[in-house]
Coordinates of C-alpha atoms and ligand atoms in Angstrom, one line a residue:
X1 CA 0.0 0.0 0.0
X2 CA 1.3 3.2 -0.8
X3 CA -0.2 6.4 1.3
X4 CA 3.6 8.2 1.8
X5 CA 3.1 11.8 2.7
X6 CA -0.1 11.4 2.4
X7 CA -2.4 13.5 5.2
X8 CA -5.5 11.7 6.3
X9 CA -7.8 12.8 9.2
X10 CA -9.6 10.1 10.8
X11 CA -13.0 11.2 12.0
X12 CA -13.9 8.5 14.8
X13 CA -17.9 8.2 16.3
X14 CA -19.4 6.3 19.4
X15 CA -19.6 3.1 17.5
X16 CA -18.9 0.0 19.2
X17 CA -17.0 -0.4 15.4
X18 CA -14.6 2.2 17.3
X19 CA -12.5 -0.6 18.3
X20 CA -11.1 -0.9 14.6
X21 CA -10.2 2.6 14.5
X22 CA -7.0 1.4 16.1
X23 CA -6.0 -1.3 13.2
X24 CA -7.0 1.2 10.6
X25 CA -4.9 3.9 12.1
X26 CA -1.7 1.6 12.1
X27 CA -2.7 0.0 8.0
X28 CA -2.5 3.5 7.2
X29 CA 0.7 4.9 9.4
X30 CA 2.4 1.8 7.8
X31 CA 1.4 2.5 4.4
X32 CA 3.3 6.5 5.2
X33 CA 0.2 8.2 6.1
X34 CA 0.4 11.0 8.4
X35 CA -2.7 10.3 10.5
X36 CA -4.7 13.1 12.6
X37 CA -7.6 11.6 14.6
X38 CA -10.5 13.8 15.2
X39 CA -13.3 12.2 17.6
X40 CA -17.1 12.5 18.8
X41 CA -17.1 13.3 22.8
X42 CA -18.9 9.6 22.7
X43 CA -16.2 7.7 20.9
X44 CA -14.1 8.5 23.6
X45 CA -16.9 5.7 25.2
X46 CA -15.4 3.2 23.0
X47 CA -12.2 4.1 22.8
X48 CA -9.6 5.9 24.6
X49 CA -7.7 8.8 23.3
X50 CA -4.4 7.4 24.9
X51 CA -4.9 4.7 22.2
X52 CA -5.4 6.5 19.3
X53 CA -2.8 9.4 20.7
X54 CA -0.2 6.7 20.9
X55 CA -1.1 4.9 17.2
X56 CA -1.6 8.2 15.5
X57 CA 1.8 9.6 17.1
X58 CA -0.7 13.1 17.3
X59 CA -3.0 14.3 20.5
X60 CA -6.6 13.6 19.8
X61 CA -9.2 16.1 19.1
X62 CA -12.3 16.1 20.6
X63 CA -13.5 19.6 21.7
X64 CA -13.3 23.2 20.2
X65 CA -10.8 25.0 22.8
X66 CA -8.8 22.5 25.5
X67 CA -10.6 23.9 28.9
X68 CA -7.2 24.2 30.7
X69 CA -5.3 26.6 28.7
X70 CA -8.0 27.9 25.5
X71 CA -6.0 26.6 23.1
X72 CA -8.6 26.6 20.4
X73 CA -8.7 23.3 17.7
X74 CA -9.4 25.1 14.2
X75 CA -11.8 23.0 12.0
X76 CA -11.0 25.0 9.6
X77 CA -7.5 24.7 9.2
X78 CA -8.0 20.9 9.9
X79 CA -9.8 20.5 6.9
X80 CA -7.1 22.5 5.4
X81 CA -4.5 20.4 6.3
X82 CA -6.1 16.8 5.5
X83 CA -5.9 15.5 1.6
X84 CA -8.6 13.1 2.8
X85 CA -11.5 13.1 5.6
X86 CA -12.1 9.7 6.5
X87 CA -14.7 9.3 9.4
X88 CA -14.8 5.2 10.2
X89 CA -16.6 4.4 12.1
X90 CA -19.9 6.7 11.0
X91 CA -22.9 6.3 13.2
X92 CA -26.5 6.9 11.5
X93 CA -26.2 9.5 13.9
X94 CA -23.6 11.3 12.5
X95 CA -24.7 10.7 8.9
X96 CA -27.9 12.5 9.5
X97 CA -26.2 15.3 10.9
X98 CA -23.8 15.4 7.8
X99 CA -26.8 15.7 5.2
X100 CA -28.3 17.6 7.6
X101 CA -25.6 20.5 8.1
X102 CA -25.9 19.8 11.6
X103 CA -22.4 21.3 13.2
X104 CA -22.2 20.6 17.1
X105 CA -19.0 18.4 17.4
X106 CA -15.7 19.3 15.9
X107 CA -15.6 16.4 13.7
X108 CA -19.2 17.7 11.9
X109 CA -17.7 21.2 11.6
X110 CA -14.5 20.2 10.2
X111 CA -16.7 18.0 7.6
X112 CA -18.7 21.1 6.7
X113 CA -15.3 23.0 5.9
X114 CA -13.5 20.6 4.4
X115 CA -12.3 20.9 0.7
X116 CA -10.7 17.4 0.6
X117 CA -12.4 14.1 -0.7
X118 CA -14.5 12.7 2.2
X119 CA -15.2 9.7 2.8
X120 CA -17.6 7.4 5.5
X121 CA -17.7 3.6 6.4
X122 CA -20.8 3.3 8.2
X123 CA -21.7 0.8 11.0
X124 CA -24.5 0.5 12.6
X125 CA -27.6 -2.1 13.3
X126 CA -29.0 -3.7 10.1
X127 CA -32.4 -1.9 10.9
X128 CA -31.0 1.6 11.6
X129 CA -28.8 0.5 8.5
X130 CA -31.6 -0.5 6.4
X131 CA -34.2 2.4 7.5
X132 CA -35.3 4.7 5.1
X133 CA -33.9 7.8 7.0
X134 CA -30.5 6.1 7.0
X135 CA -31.0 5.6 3.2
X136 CA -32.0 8.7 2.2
X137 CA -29.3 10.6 4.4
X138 CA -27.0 8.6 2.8
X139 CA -28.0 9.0 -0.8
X140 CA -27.5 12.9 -0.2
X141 CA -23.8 12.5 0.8
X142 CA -23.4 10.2 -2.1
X143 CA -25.1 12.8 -4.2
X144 CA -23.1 15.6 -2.8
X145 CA -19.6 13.3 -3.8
X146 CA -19.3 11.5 -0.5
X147 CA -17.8 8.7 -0.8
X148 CA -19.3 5.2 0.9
X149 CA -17.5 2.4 1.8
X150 CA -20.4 -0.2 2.2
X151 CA -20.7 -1.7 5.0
X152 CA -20.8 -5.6 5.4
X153 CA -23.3 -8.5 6.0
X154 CA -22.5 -10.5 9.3
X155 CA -23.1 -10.9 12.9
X156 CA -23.8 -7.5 14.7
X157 CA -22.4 -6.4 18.4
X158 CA -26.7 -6.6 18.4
X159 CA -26.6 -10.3 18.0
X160 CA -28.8 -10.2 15.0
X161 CA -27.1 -10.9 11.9
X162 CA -27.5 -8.6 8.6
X163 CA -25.7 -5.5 6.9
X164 CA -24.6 -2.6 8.8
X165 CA -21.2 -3.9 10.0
X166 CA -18.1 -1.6 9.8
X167 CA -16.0 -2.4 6.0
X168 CA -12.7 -4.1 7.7
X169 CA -9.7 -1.8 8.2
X170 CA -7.4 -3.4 5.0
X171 CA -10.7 -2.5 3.2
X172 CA -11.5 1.1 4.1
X173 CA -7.3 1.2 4.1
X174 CA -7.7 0.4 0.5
X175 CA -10.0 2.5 -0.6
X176 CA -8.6 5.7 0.9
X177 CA -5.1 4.6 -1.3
X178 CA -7.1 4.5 -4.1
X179 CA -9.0 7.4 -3.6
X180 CA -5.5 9.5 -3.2
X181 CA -3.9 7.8 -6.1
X182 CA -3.2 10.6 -8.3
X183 CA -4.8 10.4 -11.9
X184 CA -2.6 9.8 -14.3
X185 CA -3.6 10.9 -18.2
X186 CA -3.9 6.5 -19.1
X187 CA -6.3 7.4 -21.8
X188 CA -4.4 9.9 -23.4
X189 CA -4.0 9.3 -27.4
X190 CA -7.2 7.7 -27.2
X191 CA -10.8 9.0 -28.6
X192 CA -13.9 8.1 -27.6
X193 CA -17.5 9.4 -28.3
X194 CA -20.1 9.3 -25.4
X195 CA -23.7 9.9 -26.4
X196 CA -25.7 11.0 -23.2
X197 CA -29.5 12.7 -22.5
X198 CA -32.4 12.3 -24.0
X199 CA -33.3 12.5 -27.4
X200 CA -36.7 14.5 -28.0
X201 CA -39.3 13.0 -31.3
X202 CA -41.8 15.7 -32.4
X203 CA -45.1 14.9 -32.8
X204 CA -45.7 18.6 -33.8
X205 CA -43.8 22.3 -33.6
X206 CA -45.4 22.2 -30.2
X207 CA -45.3 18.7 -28.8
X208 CA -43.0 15.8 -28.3
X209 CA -42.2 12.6 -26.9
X210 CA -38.7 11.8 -24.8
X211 CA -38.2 10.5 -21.1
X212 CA -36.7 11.4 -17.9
X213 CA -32.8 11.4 -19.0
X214 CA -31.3 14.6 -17.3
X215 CA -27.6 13.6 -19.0
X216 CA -25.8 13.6 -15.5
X217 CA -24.5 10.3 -15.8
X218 CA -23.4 10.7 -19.6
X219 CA -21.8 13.9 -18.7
X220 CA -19.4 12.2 -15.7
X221 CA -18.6 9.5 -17.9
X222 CA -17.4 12.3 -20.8
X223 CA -15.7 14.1 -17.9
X224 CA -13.7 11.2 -16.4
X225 CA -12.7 10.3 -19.9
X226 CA -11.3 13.7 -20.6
X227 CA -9.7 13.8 -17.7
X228 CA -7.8 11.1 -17.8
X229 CA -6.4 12.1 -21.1
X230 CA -8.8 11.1 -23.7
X231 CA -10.3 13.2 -26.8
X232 CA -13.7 12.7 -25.9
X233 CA -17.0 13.7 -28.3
X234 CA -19.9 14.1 -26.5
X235 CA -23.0 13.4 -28.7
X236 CA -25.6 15.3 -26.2
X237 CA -29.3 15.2 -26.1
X238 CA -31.2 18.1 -24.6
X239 CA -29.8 18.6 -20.9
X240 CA -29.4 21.7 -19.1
X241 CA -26.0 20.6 -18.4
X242 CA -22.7 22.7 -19.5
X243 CA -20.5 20.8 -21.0
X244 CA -17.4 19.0 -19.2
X245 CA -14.4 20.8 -19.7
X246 CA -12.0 19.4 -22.9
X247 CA -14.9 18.0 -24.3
X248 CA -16.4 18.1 -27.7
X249 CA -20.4 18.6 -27.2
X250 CA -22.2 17.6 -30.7
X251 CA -25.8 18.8 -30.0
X252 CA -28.6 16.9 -31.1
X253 CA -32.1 16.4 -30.5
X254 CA -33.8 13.0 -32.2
X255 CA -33.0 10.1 -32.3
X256 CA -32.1 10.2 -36.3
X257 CA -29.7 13.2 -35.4
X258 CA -28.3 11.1 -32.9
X259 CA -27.7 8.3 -34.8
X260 CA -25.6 10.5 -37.5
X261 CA -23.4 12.6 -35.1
X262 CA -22.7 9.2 -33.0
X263 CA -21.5 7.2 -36.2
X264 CA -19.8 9.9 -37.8
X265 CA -17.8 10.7 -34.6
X266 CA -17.0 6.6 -34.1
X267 CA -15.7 6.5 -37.5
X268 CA -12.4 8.2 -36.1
X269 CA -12.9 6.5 -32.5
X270 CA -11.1 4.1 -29.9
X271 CA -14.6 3.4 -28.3
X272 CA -18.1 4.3 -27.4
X273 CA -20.3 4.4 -24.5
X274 CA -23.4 4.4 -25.2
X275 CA -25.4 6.4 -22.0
X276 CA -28.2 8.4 -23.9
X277 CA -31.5 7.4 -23.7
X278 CA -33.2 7.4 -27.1
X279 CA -36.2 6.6 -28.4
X280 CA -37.2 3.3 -29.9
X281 CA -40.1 5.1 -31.8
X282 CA -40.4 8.2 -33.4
X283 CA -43.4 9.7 -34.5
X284 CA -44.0 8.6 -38.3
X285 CA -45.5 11.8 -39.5
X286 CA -44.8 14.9 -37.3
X287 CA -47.6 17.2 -38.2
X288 CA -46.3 20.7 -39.7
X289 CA -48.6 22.6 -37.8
X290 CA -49.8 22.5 -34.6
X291 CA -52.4 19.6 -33.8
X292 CA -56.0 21.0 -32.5
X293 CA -57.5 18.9 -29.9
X294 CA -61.2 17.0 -30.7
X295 CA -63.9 15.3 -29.5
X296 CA -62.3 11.9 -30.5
X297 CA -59.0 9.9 -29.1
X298 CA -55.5 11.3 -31.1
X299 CA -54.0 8.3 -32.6
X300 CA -50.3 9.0 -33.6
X301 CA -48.6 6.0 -35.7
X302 CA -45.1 5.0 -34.2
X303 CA -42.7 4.5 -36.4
X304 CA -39.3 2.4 -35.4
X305 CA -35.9 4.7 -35.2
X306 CA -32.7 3.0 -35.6
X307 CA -30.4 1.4 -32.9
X308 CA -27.2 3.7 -32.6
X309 CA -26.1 1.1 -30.4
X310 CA -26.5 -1.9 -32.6
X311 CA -25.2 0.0 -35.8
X312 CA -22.2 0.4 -34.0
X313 CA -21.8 -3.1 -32.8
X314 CA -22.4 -4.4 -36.0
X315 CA -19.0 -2.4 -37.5
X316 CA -16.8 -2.1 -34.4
X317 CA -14.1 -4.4 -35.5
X318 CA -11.5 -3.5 -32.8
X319 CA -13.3 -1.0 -31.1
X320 CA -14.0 -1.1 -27.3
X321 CA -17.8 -0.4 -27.0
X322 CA -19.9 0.0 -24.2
X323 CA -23.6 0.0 -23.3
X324 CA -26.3 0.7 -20.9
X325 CA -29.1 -1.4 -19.8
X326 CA -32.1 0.6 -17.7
X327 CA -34.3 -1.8 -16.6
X328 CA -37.7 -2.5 -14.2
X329 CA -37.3 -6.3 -14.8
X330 CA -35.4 -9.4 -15.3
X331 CA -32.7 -7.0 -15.1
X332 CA -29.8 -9.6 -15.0
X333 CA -31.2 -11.4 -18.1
X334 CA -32.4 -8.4 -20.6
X335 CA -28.7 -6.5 -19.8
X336 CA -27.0 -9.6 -21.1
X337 CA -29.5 -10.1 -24.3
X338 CA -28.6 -6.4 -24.9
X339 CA -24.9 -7.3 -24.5
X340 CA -24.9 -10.1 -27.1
X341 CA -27.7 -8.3 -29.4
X342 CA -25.7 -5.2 -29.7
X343 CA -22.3 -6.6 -29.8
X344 CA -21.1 -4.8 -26.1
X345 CA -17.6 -5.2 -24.2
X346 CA -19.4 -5.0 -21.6
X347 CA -22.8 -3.6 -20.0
X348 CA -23.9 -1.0 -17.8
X349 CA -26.9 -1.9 -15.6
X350 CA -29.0 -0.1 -13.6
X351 CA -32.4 -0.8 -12.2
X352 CA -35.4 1.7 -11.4
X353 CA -36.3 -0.6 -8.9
X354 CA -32.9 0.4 -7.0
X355 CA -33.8 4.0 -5.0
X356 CA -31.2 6.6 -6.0
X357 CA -30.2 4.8 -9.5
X358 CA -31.1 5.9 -12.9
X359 CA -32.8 9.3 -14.0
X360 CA -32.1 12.7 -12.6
X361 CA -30.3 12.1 -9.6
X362 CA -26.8 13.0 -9.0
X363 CA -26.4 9.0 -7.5
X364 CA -26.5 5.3 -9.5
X365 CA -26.2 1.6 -8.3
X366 CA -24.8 0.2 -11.2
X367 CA -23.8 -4.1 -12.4
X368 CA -20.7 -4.2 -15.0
X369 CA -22.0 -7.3 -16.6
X370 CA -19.7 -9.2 -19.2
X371 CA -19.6 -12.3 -21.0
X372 CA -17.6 -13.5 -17.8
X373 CA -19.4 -12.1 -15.2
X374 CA -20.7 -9.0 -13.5
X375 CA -19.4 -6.8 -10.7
X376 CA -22.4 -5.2 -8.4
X377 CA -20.9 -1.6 -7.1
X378 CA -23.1 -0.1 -4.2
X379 CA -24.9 3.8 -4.4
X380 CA -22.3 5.7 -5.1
X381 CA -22.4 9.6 -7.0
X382 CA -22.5 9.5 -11.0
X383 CA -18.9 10.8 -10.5
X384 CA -17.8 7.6 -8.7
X385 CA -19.6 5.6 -11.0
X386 CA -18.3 7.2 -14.0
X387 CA -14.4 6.5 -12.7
X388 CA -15.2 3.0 -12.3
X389 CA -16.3 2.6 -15.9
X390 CA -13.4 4.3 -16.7
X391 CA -11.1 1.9 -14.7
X392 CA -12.8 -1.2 -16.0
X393 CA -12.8 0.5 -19.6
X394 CA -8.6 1.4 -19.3
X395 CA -8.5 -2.4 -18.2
X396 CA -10.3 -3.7 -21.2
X397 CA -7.7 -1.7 -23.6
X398 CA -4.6 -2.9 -21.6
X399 CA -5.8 -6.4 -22.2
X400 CA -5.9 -5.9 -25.8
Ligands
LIG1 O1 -29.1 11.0 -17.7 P1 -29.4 10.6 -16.3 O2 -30.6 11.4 -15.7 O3 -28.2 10.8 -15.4 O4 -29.8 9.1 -16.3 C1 -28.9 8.1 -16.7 C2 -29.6 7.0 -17.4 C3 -30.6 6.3 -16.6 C4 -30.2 7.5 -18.7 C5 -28.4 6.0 -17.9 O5 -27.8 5.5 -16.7 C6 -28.9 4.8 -18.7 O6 -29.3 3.8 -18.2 N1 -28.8 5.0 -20.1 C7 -29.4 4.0 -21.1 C8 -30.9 4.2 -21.1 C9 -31.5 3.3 -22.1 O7 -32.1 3.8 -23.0 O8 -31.3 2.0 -22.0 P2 -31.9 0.9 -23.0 O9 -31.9 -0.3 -22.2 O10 -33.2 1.3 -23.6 O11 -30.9 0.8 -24.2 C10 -29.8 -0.1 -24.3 C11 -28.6 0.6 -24.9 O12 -28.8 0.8 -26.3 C12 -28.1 1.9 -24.3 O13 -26.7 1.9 -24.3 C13 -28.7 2.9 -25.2 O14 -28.0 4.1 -25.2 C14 -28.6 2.2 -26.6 N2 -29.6 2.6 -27.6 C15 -30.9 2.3 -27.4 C16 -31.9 2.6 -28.4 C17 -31.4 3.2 -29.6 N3 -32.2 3.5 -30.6 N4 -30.1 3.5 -29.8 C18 -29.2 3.2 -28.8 O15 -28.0 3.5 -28.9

């Protein structure tokens, strides 16, 4: 593991998960970490400061101003100082007072001032875990680029068995490394066109049919992409987005426009993803002018518009493509038709039946599914999901 010089503050809450606070301190002292520990007054229940002073080599922080002399513990420069927030164990407590704003502990106000990733391994019961408060509270951290390390099924300090129990310290110690590993440009030399948003099919000038895509997800994947080096055309439905920076926006609105700007742009392309949600019918015959209601039912004929998708698979000889599966049902089974139909790398699913994944929201729960397999990732932001595509995607083109 490689953390050298690397400043991590380690938030610490009255968990009984407190306890493995102390191995996680020492994974990531070892690893060249320098690690601060910040705790709740009711952490110090579970574990002493005298342990954590001792593993973390600093004094503990637990109030604003040390009552003896005044010295005065700034959350601001804390959060300053740390290139990562990491607060393991985090109570259901605490994450409600972090989507809250809640600021009445020095660990919440040095979370509210901190400009460094953040990040949270939860523990708690499997009911407080599984409660809809819980949920939601954590599905506005993940959407405000929070990063969750999901907790894990087992036997609880409650005796009941079930999810809620605290990631294990080489875990979370693994995640922060990659979190801090600094992004190098591995896609650099490569293009790629990502097609994102909705597309919109007239009926009339006034009138038309689309869906719910808002483009968020697109638009991280066309970020990360650029970021990491490659030239990245972004064939864009409507959204109210702006357009990730080094990226080449193509505006389009149906489905036929689409279907040009995408195969044009992959004629000159590495690889696709394929994120935009078009639509499988167009109206046949748009009316000219606009349609006046009457007494009677409208009947408008449906006319089938072409894959982009499958046109691409069909001629992608070396090309990596990628594609996205939204599903209410059989999930598992219609990704992988979609992956064979369409001639995928792999597939992106994600399910409406999964709160916070799909439309709108600034979180996804997302299956890589391949010929070999599929990887389940838990909620995490559109950002998040976005670099994991891209990892799997720079992984696909190493093994080429
Ligand atoms: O934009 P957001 O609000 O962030 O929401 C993100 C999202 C839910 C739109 C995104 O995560 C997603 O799932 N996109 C694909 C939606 C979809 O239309 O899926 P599908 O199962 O109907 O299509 C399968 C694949 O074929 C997709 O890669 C799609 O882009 C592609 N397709 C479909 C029809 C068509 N005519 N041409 C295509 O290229």
């Amino acid at each position: 593991m490689e953390l050298e010089g690397r400043r991590i503050l380690l938030g610490i809450t009255g968990s009984i998960a407190a306890y493995k606070a102390a191995p996680l301190c020492r994974l990531l002292k070892t690893a060249g970490a320098d690690v601060r520990v910040v705790m709740t007054p009711l952490a110090k229940q579970f574990i002493t400061p005298l342990t954590m002073a001792t593993l973390s080599k600093h004094p503990i922080l637990v109030e604003f101003f040390d009552p003896e002399n005044g010295a005065w513990n700034s959350h601001i420069s804390l959060g300053e100082w740390a290139d990562c927030l990491l607060i393991a164990p985090a109570t259901a407590n605490t994450l409600a007072k972090m989507a809250a704003g809640i600021a009445d502990n020095l660990l919440l106000t040095t979370y509210l001032s901190a400009r460094c990733p953040v990040a949270i391994a939860p523990a708690m019961d499997l009911d407080m875990y599984a409660h809809p408060a819980t949920q939601q509270n954590l599905r506005t951290l993940a959407g405000r680029g929070v990063h969750l390390i999901d907790p894990e099924e087992g036997e609880l300090a409650s005796g009941l068995t079930g999810k809620g129990r605290m990631a294990d310290p080489e875990r979370i110690a693994a995640f922060v490394e990659e979190l801090l590993r600094e992004k190098k440009k591995t896609l650099s030399g490569k293009r790629f066109v990502v097609t994102a948003g909705a597309t919109i099919e007239p009926i009339d000038p006034v009138r038309f049919i689309s869906n719910h895509s808002s483009g968020k997800m697109g638009y991280a994947i066309a970020g990360e992409l650029a970021r990491r080096g490659a030239e990245v055309t972004l064939v864009s439905g409507r959204t109210a987005l702006p357009a990730p920076l080094d990226v080449r926006r193509v505006d389009v609105l149906s489905a036929a426009e689409m279907y040009d700007a995408a195969t044009a742009a992959f004629d000159r392309a590495d690889g696709a993803v394929m994120c935009a949600a078009v639509a499988d019918y167009t109206p046949a015959e748009p009316a000219d002018r606009k349609l006046k209601k009457g007494d009677s039912d409208l009947r408008i004929v449906l006319r089938r518009t072409r894959d982009i998708a499958a046109a691409l698979g069909a001629r992608k000889g070396d090309r990596l493509l990628v594609g996205f599966a939204l599903e209410t049902d059989h999930e598992a089974d219609n990704a992988r038709a979609k992956l064979e139909k369409k001639n995928f790398d792999f597939i992106v699913l994600n399910s409406l039946r999964d709160a916070g994944a799909g439309f709108r929201g600034d979180t996804n729960k997302v299956s890589l599914i391949d010929r070999a397999g599929r990887t389940d990732l838990p909620l995490m932001s559109k950002t998040e999901v976005a670099a994991r595509i891209a990892d799997r995607i720079e992984e696909e083109l190493a093994a080429r």
